[in-house]
Amino acid sequence: MRTMTTYIIRRLLLIIPTVFAIMSISFILIQFAPGGPIEKFIAQLSHIEGTAQEQGDVLGSSETTQGARKISLKYQGAQGLDPRFIKALEKQFGFDKSAHERFRLMMWNFLHFDFGMSYFRDVPVIDLIKEKLPVSISLGLWVMLISYSISIPLGIAKAMRDGTSFDTWTSTMIIIGYAVPSFLLAILLIVLFAGGSFLDYFPFRGLTSENWQEMGLWEKFTDYLRHITLPIISLATGSFAITTLLTKNAFLDEIRKQYVITARAKGLSERRIFYRHIFRNAMLVIIAGFPGAFIGAFFTGSLLIETIFSLDGLGRLSFEAIMNRDYPVVFANLYIFSLVGLTINLINDLIYHWVDPRINFERHA
């Protein structure tokens, strides 16, 4: 117990330099990336000016034309930008400081989970993350639950019936499901079941209905399930193949090992051999895939699905922040993803020990 406690403390302490290295490398790469928030803002300002001037020419609106002229005081077209305006932008976005000062200030604030303000949404980044988190949690938890609750028992059944017709047709089905892209399946489900051309059983926008707050408890639950059903099916279908085949191969490898043959020769029952020996050893391989599946389901695997079903989650937030050069949102997401990923890896090691107590951490302590 003392050895494991020491190991946990060491792993927790290692999270600090690991996160620091991830953030440092990412920050350095960003410095060499073309474009930036200031350039993005200037491009938007130029577009606004052009649009305002076009509207003034077409409508003859003195108010619109005056708005365009106000912008022109800052953005001077072919003559370039007013240096004072550039300085004001740099100060607004924090680029009046050197790169190492900005990085030091960012990391100090991140230690206190102070992620600052979004450049282009003018709201605290932590509020943005809190707003999008329920969508990602819903998608991630349901995909993990459905995928593993079906794939692991199915993989075990396939290993026990290796080479039979059951093994053949289930393999065919899950490979077909894996081959179909999730976004294509999502579109098909919308056409079939969400009022496209056939049935209209499920809504295809948002996580809940607009009048969700006015519903009773049971109505809220059913409304939520109706909204989440099609996105979950789209995401989970493709994940069955990898986990199922991984489970099958892991159990087949253990079933064919010498210790299983020896246990049978000693007269142990198949049930005892399976649960006391095969299951414990084979599940170690499955558990090794938990962290990647967890991170993928929560943060990176749902961008297209969120877009198709108009679900505003962390995947979509991260993508839009990268495209808009909204650095506070980008780095906040990276910081949180890194912390969650490293913590999940530690939990993964503890699950290893729980599944197989023979694994100890003495050599790591």
Short mmCIF file of C-alpha atoms in Angstrom, two decimals:
data_model
loop_
_atom_site.label_atom_id
_atom_site.label_comp_id
_atom_site.label_asym_id
_atom_site.label_seq_id
_atom_site.Cartn_x
_atom_site.Cartn_y
_atom_site.Cartn_z
CA MET A 1 0.00 0.00 0.00
CA ARG A 2 2.84 2.36 0.88
CA THR A 3 4.56 1.55 -2.43
CA MET A 4 1.43 2.36 -4.40
CA THR A 5 0.94 5.63 -2.50
CA THR A 6 4.51 6.64 -3.34
CA TYR A 7 3.93 5.75 -6.98
CA ILE A 8 0.72 7.81 -7.14
CA ILE A 9 2.47 10.84 -5.59
CA ARG A 10 5.33 10.57 -8.08
CA ARG A 11 2.95 10.31 -11.02
CA LEU A 12 0.97 13.31 -9.80
CA LEU A 13 4.17 15.33 -9.48
CA LEU A 14 5.23 14.30 -12.99
CA ILE A 15 2.05 15.82 -14.36
CA ILE A 16 3.45 19.31 -13.65
CA PRO A 17 6.56 19.16 -15.90
CA THR A 18 4.66 17.16 -18.54
CA VAL A 19 1.92 19.76 -18.85
CA PHE A 20 4.54 22.52 -18.81
CA ALA A 21 6.39 20.83 -21.70
CA ILE A 22 3.18 20.39 -23.71
CA MET A 23 2.19 24.01 -23.23
CA SER A 24 5.72 25.27 -23.98
CA ILE A 25 6.02 23.37 -27.27
CA SER A 26 2.53 24.42 -28.34
CA PHE A 27 3.23 28.06 -27.45
CA ILE A 28 6.47 28.06 -29.44
CA LEU A 29 4.76 26.52 -32.47
CA ILE A 30 2.02 29.13 -32.33
CA GLN A 31 4.64 31.88 -32.55
CA PHE A 32 5.69 30.60 -35.98
CA ALA A 33 2.16 29.98 -37.27
CA PRO A 34 1.05 32.39 -40.01
CA GLY A 35 -1.65 34.85 -39.07
CA GLY A 36 -2.82 35.72 -35.60
CA PRO A 37 -5.64 37.34 -33.64
CA ILE A 38 -4.61 40.85 -34.67
CA GLU A 39 -4.54 39.93 -38.37
CA LYS A 40 -7.88 38.16 -37.95
CA PHE A 41 -9.39 41.22 -36.28
CA ILE A 42 -8.07 43.52 -39.01
CA ALA A 43 -9.51 41.25 -41.69
CA GLN A 44 -12.89 41.33 -39.96
CA LEU A 45 -12.66 45.10 -39.63
CA SER A 46 -11.87 45.43 -43.33
CA HIS A 47 -14.85 43.26 -44.19
CA ILE A 48 -17.14 45.36 -41.97
CA GLU A 49 -15.91 48.54 -43.61
CA GLY A 50 -16.46 47.19 -47.10
CA THR A 51 -19.92 45.94 -46.21
CA ALA A 52 -20.87 49.23 -44.55
CA GLN A 53 -19.71 51.26 -47.54
CA GLU A 54 -21.61 49.03 -49.97
CA GLN A 55 -24.76 49.43 -47.90
CA GLY A 56 -24.25 53.18 -47.81
CA ASP A 57 -23.86 53.34 -51.59
CA VAL A 58 -26.92 51.18 -52.25
CA LEU A 59 -29.26 52.56 -49.59
CA GLY A 60 -27.93 56.08 -49.38
CA SER A 61 -28.14 55.84 -45.60
CA SER A 62 -26.23 58.66 -43.95
CA GLU A 63 -26.08 56.70 -40.68
CA THR A 64 -24.48 53.67 -42.36
CA THR A 65 -22.04 55.86 -44.25
CA GLN A 66 -21.02 57.62 -41.05
CA GLY A 67 -20.34 54.21 -39.47
CA ALA A 68 -18.08 53.29 -42.36
CA ARG A 69 -16.23 56.60 -42.04
CA LYS A 70 -15.62 56.00 -38.33
CA ILE A 71 -14.06 52.66 -39.17
CA SER A 72 -12.01 54.31 -41.91
CA LEU A 73 -10.38 56.53 -39.31
CA LYS A 74 -8.78 53.39 -37.94
CA TYR A 75 -8.43 51.37 -41.12
CA GLN A 76 -7.01 53.49 -43.93
CA GLY A 77 -7.21 51.13 -46.89
CA ALA A 78 -4.29 51.29 -49.27
CA GLN A 79 -2.36 53.66 -47.05
CA GLY A 80 -2.08 50.96 -44.37
CA LEU A 81 -3.01 50.99 -40.73
CA ASP A 82 -2.75 53.76 -38.21
CA PRO A 83 0.22 52.79 -35.97
CA ARG A 84 -1.71 53.96 -32.91
CA PHE A 85 -4.50 51.56 -33.81
CA ILE A 86 -2.03 48.68 -34.13
CA LYS A 87 -0.54 49.54 -30.74
CA ALA A 88 -4.00 49.59 -29.18
CA LEU A 89 -4.77 46.17 -30.68
CA GLU A 90 -1.49 44.73 -29.44
CA LYS A 91 -2.21 45.99 -25.95
CA GLN A 92 -5.76 44.65 -26.06
CA PHE A 93 -4.59 41.16 -27.03
CA GLY A 94 -1.53 41.25 -24.78
CA PHE A 95 1.01 41.33 -27.61
CA ASP A 96 2.66 44.46 -26.25
CA LYS A 97 4.67 42.09 -24.01
CA SER A 98 7.48 39.79 -25.09
CA ALA A 99 6.74 36.13 -25.85
CA HIS A 100 8.34 34.77 -22.66
CA GLU A 101 6.44 37.30 -20.53
CA ARG A 102 3.15 36.29 -22.17
CA PHE A 103 3.91 32.61 -21.60
CA ARG A 104 4.89 33.13 -17.97
CA LEU A 105 1.75 35.16 -17.29
CA MET A 106 -0.44 32.58 -19.09
CA MET A 107 0.96 29.63 -17.11
CA TRP A 108 0.63 31.49 -13.81
CA ASN A 109 -3.01 32.24 -14.55
CA PHE A 110 -3.65 28.68 -15.74
CA LEU A 111 -2.35 27.32 -12.44
CA HIS A 112 -5.28 29.12 -10.83
CA PHE A 113 -7.62 28.03 -13.66
CA ASP A 114 -7.91 31.64 -14.76
CA PHE A 115 -8.10 31.33 -18.56
CA GLY A 116 -8.83 34.97 -19.30
CA MET A 117 -11.26 36.33 -21.87
CA SER A 118 -11.98 35.06 -25.35
CA TYR A 119 -10.56 37.41 -27.98
CA PHE A 120 -13.59 37.38 -30.23
CA ARG A 121 -16.52 36.41 -28.00
CA ASP A 122 -15.75 38.84 -25.17
CA VAL A 123 -16.71 36.33 -22.46
CA PRO A 124 -14.56 34.46 -19.93
CA VAL A 125 -13.05 31.30 -21.43
CA ILE A 126 -14.03 29.24 -18.38
CA ASP A 127 -17.67 30.21 -18.98
CA LEU A 128 -17.39 29.06 -22.59
CA ILE A 129 -15.98 25.70 -21.48
CA LYS A 130 -18.66 25.25 -18.84
CA GLU A 131 -21.31 26.05 -21.42
CA LYS A 132 -20.02 23.45 -23.91
CA LEU A 133 -19.07 20.77 -21.39
CA PRO A 134 -22.54 19.17 -20.94
CA VAL A 135 -22.68 18.29 -24.63
CA SER A 136 -19.24 16.64 -24.61
CA ILE A 137 -19.97 14.80 -21.37
CA SER A 138 -23.26 13.49 -22.76
CA LEU A 139 -21.66 12.27 -25.99
CA GLY A 140 -18.58 10.85 -24.29
CA LEU A 141 -20.33 8.97 -21.49
CA TRP A 142 -22.99 7.44 -23.73
CA VAL A 143 -20.50 6.38 -26.40
CA MET A 144 -18.19 4.81 -23.82
CA LEU A 145 -21.02 3.07 -22.01
CA ILE A 146 -22.73 1.67 -25.10
CA SER A 147 -19.53 0.79 -26.93
CA TYR A 148 -17.87 -1.14 -24.12
CA SER A 149 -21.04 -2.74 -22.75
CA ILE A 150 -21.70 -4.26 -26.18
CA SER A 151 -18.18 -4.75 -27.58
CA ILE A 152 -16.60 -6.58 -24.64
CA PRO A 153 -19.34 -9.24 -24.22
CA LEU A 154 -19.51 -9.61 -28.02
CA GLY A 155 -15.74 -10.00 -28.29
CA ILE A 156 -15.73 -12.65 -25.56
CA ALA A 157 -18.58 -14.52 -27.27
CA LYS A 158 -16.71 -14.41 -30.58
CA ALA A 159 -13.55 -15.76 -28.94
CA MET A 160 -15.48 -18.66 -27.36
CA ARG A 161 -17.12 -19.41 -30.74
CA ASP A 162 -14.12 -18.73 -32.96
CA GLY A 163 -14.62 -19.97 -36.52
CA THR A 164 -18.37 -20.56 -36.21
CA SER A 165 -21.10 -18.94 -38.29
CA PHE A 166 -21.82 -16.60 -35.36
CA ASP A 167 -18.23 -15.36 -35.46
CA THR A 168 -18.38 -14.87 -39.23
CA TRP A 169 -21.59 -12.87 -39.52
CA THR A 170 -20.92 -10.71 -36.47
CA SER A 171 -17.49 -9.85 -37.88
CA THR A 172 -19.11 -8.91 -41.18
CA MET A 173 -21.62 -6.63 -39.47
CA ILE A 174 -19.13 -4.78 -37.28
CA ILE A 175 -16.65 -4.29 -40.14
CA ILE A 176 -19.42 -2.80 -42.29
CA GLY A 177 -20.32 -0.51 -39.39
CA TYR A 178 -16.67 0.50 -39.04
CA ALA A 179 -16.32 1.18 -42.78
CA VAL A 180 -19.26 3.58 -42.90
CA PRO A 181 -18.09 7.11 -41.91
CA SER A 182 -19.89 8.49 -38.85
CA PHE A 183 -20.97 11.67 -40.65
CA LEU A 184 -22.47 9.64 -43.52
CA LEU A 185 -24.35 7.44 -41.07
CA ALA A 186 -25.57 10.59 -39.30
CA ILE A 187 -26.97 11.99 -42.55
CA LEU A 188 -28.64 8.65 -43.32
CA LEU A 189 -30.24 8.54 -39.86
CA ILE A 190 -31.54 12.09 -40.28
CA VAL A 191 -33.07 11.22 -43.64
CA LEU A 192 -34.68 8.04 -42.28
CA PHE A 193 -35.76 9.02 -38.77
CA ALA A 194 -35.59 12.81 -38.34
CA GLY A 195 -38.12 14.12 -40.82
CA GLY A 196 -35.86 13.94 -43.86
CA SER A 197 -37.93 11.89 -46.29
CA PHE A 198 -39.41 9.07 -44.24
CA LEU A 199 -40.09 9.03 -40.50
CA ASP A 200 -40.05 11.90 -38.03
CA TYR A 201 -39.30 10.18 -34.71
CA PHE A 202 -36.23 12.11 -33.56
CA PRO A 203 -35.21 15.80 -33.54
CA PHE A 204 -31.91 16.52 -35.22
CA ARG A 205 -30.88 19.85 -33.67
CA GLY A 206 -29.55 20.62 -30.21
CA LEU A 207 -29.37 18.60 -27.01
CA THR A 208 -32.83 19.56 -25.72
CA SER A 209 -35.98 21.27 -26.96
CA GLU A 210 -36.53 25.03 -26.57
CA ASN A 211 -39.25 24.51 -23.93
CA TRP A 212 -37.14 22.03 -21.94
CA GLN A 213 -37.21 24.15 -18.79
CA GLU A 214 -40.99 24.07 -18.75
CA MET A 215 -41.18 20.26 -18.89
CA GLY A 216 -41.64 17.83 -16.04
CA LEU A 217 -38.84 15.52 -14.91
CA TRP A 218 -39.92 12.53 -17.01
CA GLU A 219 -40.57 14.74 -20.06
CA LYS A 220 -37.09 16.25 -19.72
CA PHE A 221 -35.52 12.81 -19.59
CA THR A 222 -37.39 11.50 -22.65
CA ASP A 223 -36.75 14.73 -24.57
CA TYR A 224 -33.03 14.46 -23.82
CA LEU A 225 -32.96 10.80 -24.96
CA ARG A 226 -34.76 11.65 -28.19
CA HIS A 227 -32.21 14.35 -28.98
CA ILE A 228 -29.14 12.29 -28.09
CA THR A 229 -30.15 9.00 -29.76
CA LEU A 230 -29.10 9.71 -33.35
CA PRO A 231 -25.74 11.38 -32.48
CA ILE A 232 -24.84 8.49 -30.15
CA ILE A 233 -25.70 5.85 -32.77
CA SER A 234 -23.59 7.74 -35.32
CA LEU A 235 -20.59 7.93 -33.00
CA ALA A 236 -20.82 4.50 -31.35
CA THR A 237 -21.32 2.35 -34.44
CA GLY A 238 -17.81 2.85 -35.74
CA SER A 239 -16.23 2.21 -32.33
CA PHE A 240 -17.65 -1.31 -32.01
CA ALA A 241 -15.21 -2.91 -34.45
CA ILE A 242 -11.90 -2.00 -32.79
CA THR A 243 -12.97 -2.86 -29.25
CA THR A 244 -14.77 -6.06 -30.27
CA LEU A 245 -11.90 -7.45 -32.34
CA LEU A 246 -9.34 -6.37 -29.74
CA THR A 247 -11.32 -8.19 -27.06
CA LYS A 248 -11.68 -11.32 -29.21
CA ASN A 249 -7.96 -11.49 -30.07
CA ALA A 250 -6.92 -10.85 -26.46
CA PHE A 251 -9.08 -13.70 -25.19
CA LEU A 252 -8.02 -16.03 -28.00
CA ASP A 253 -4.36 -15.44 -27.13
CA GLU A 254 -5.00 -16.34 -23.50
CA ILE A 255 -7.18 -19.36 -24.30
CA ARG A 256 -4.37 -20.89 -26.39
CA LYS A 257 -1.65 -20.45 -23.77
CA GLN A 258 -0.05 -23.33 -21.93
CA TYR A 259 -1.38 -22.45 -18.49
CA VAL A 260 -4.96 -22.91 -19.75
CA ILE A 261 -4.12 -26.37 -21.08
CA THR A 262 -2.47 -27.23 -17.76
CA ALA A 263 -5.48 -25.98 -15.79
CA ARG A 264 -7.78 -28.15 -17.88
CA ALA A 265 -5.52 -31.14 -17.36
CA LYS A 266 -5.82 -30.60 -13.59
CA GLY A 267 -9.59 -30.89 -13.87
CA LEU A 268 -10.55 -27.25 -13.27
CA SER A 269 -13.95 -26.27 -14.63
CA GLU A 270 -14.15 -24.09 -17.73
CA ARG A 271 -15.94 -21.40 -15.71
CA ARG A 272 -13.18 -21.29 -13.11
CA ILE A 273 -10.47 -21.24 -15.76
CA PHE A 274 -12.22 -18.43 -17.61
CA TYR A 275 -12.95 -16.08 -14.72
CA ARG A 276 -9.93 -16.81 -12.50
CA HIS A 277 -7.26 -16.83 -15.21
CA ILE A 278 -8.26 -15.98 -18.78
CA PHE A 279 -10.51 -13.02 -18.01
CA ARG A 280 -8.06 -11.29 -15.69
CA ASN A 281 -5.14 -11.56 -18.11
CA ALA A 282 -7.06 -10.75 -21.29
CA MET A 283 -8.74 -7.67 -19.83
CA LEU A 284 -5.36 -5.98 -19.29
CA VAL A 285 -5.13 -5.37 -23.03
CA ILE A 286 -8.66 -3.95 -23.13
CA ILE A 287 -8.00 -1.63 -20.19
CA ALA A 288 -4.94 -0.24 -21.95
CA GLY A 289 -7.24 1.30 -24.54
CA PHE A 290 -9.47 3.10 -22.02
CA PRO A 291 -7.55 6.41 -21.83
CA GLY A 292 -7.37 6.92 -25.58
CA ALA A 293 -11.02 5.98 -26.02
CA PHE A 294 -12.03 8.29 -23.17
CA ILE A 295 -10.17 11.29 -24.51
CA GLY A 296 -11.32 10.61 -28.06
CA ALA A 297 -14.97 10.25 -27.09
CA PHE A 298 -14.99 13.39 -24.95
CA PHE A 299 -12.90 15.81 -26.93
CA THR A 300 -11.83 14.82 -30.43
CA GLY A 301 -14.24 12.31 -31.86
CA SER A 302 -17.39 14.36 -32.18
CA LEU A 303 -16.58 17.47 -34.26
CA LEU A 304 -18.47 16.39 -37.39
CA ILE A 305 -21.35 14.95 -35.38
CA GLU A 306 -21.62 18.14 -33.32
CA THR A 307 -21.74 20.15 -36.55
CA ILE A 308 -24.33 17.95 -38.27
CA PHE A 309 -26.65 17.81 -35.25
CA SER A 310 -26.01 21.44 -34.18
CA LEU A 311 -24.51 20.33 -30.86
CA ASP A 312 -22.26 22.99 -29.38
CA GLY A 313 -19.59 20.96 -27.55
CA LEU A 314 -15.89 21.17 -26.80
CA GLY A 315 -14.87 19.64 -30.13
CA ARG A 316 -16.62 22.36 -32.09
CA LEU A 317 -15.40 25.05 -29.68
CA SER A 318 -11.77 23.96 -30.12
CA PHE A 319 -12.03 23.86 -33.89
CA GLU A 320 -13.61 27.31 -34.13
CA ALA A 321 -11.02 28.72 -31.70
CA ILE A 322 -8.17 27.39 -33.86
CA MET A 323 -9.69 28.76 -37.04
CA ASN A 324 -10.32 32.16 -35.44
CA ARG A 325 -6.90 32.29 -33.74
CA ASP A 326 -8.66 32.67 -30.39
CA TYR A 327 -5.55 31.76 -28.41
CA PRO A 328 -7.00 31.92 -24.87
CA VAL A 329 -9.62 29.32 -25.85
CA VAL A 330 -7.06 27.20 -27.73
CA PHE A 331 -4.58 27.06 -24.87
CA ALA A 332 -7.28 26.60 -22.23
CA ASN A 333 -8.64 23.57 -24.07
CA LEU A 334 -5.13 22.18 -24.55
CA TYR A 335 -4.37 22.67 -20.85
CA ILE A 336 -7.56 20.93 -19.74
CA PHE A 337 -7.14 18.10 -22.27
CA SER A 338 -3.57 17.50 -21.08
CA LEU A 339 -4.56 17.42 -17.40
CA VAL A 340 -7.47 15.07 -18.06
CA GLY A 341 -5.38 12.78 -20.28
CA LEU A 342 -2.53 12.45 -17.78
CA THR A 343 -4.96 11.88 -14.91
CA ILE A 344 -6.78 9.19 -16.88
CA ASN A 345 -3.46 7.47 -17.57
CA LEU A 346 -2.80 7.33 -13.83
CA ILE A 347 -6.27 5.94 -13.18
CA ASN A 348 -5.59 3.39 -15.92
CA ASP A 349 -2.53 2.11 -14.03
CA LEU A 350 -4.58 1.76 -10.85
CA ILE A 351 -7.23 -0.22 -12.74
CA TYR A 352 -4.45 -2.48 -14.02
CA HIS A 353 -3.53 -3.27 -10.43
CA TRP A 354 -7.17 -3.78 -9.46
CA VAL A 355 -7.76 -6.26 -12.30
CA ASP A 356 -4.49 -8.10 -11.67
CA PRO A 357 -3.06 -7.65 -8.15
CA ARG A 358 0.15 -9.32 -9.32
CA ILE A 359 1.04 -6.04 -10.99
CA ASN A 360 2.84 -3.84 -8.50
CA PHE A 361 4.52 -0.48 -8.68
CA GLU A 362 7.58 -1.23 -6.62
CA ARG A 363 10.03 -0.75 -9.45
CA HIS A 364 8.38 2.59 -10.36
CA ALA A 365 8.35 4.01 -6.83
#
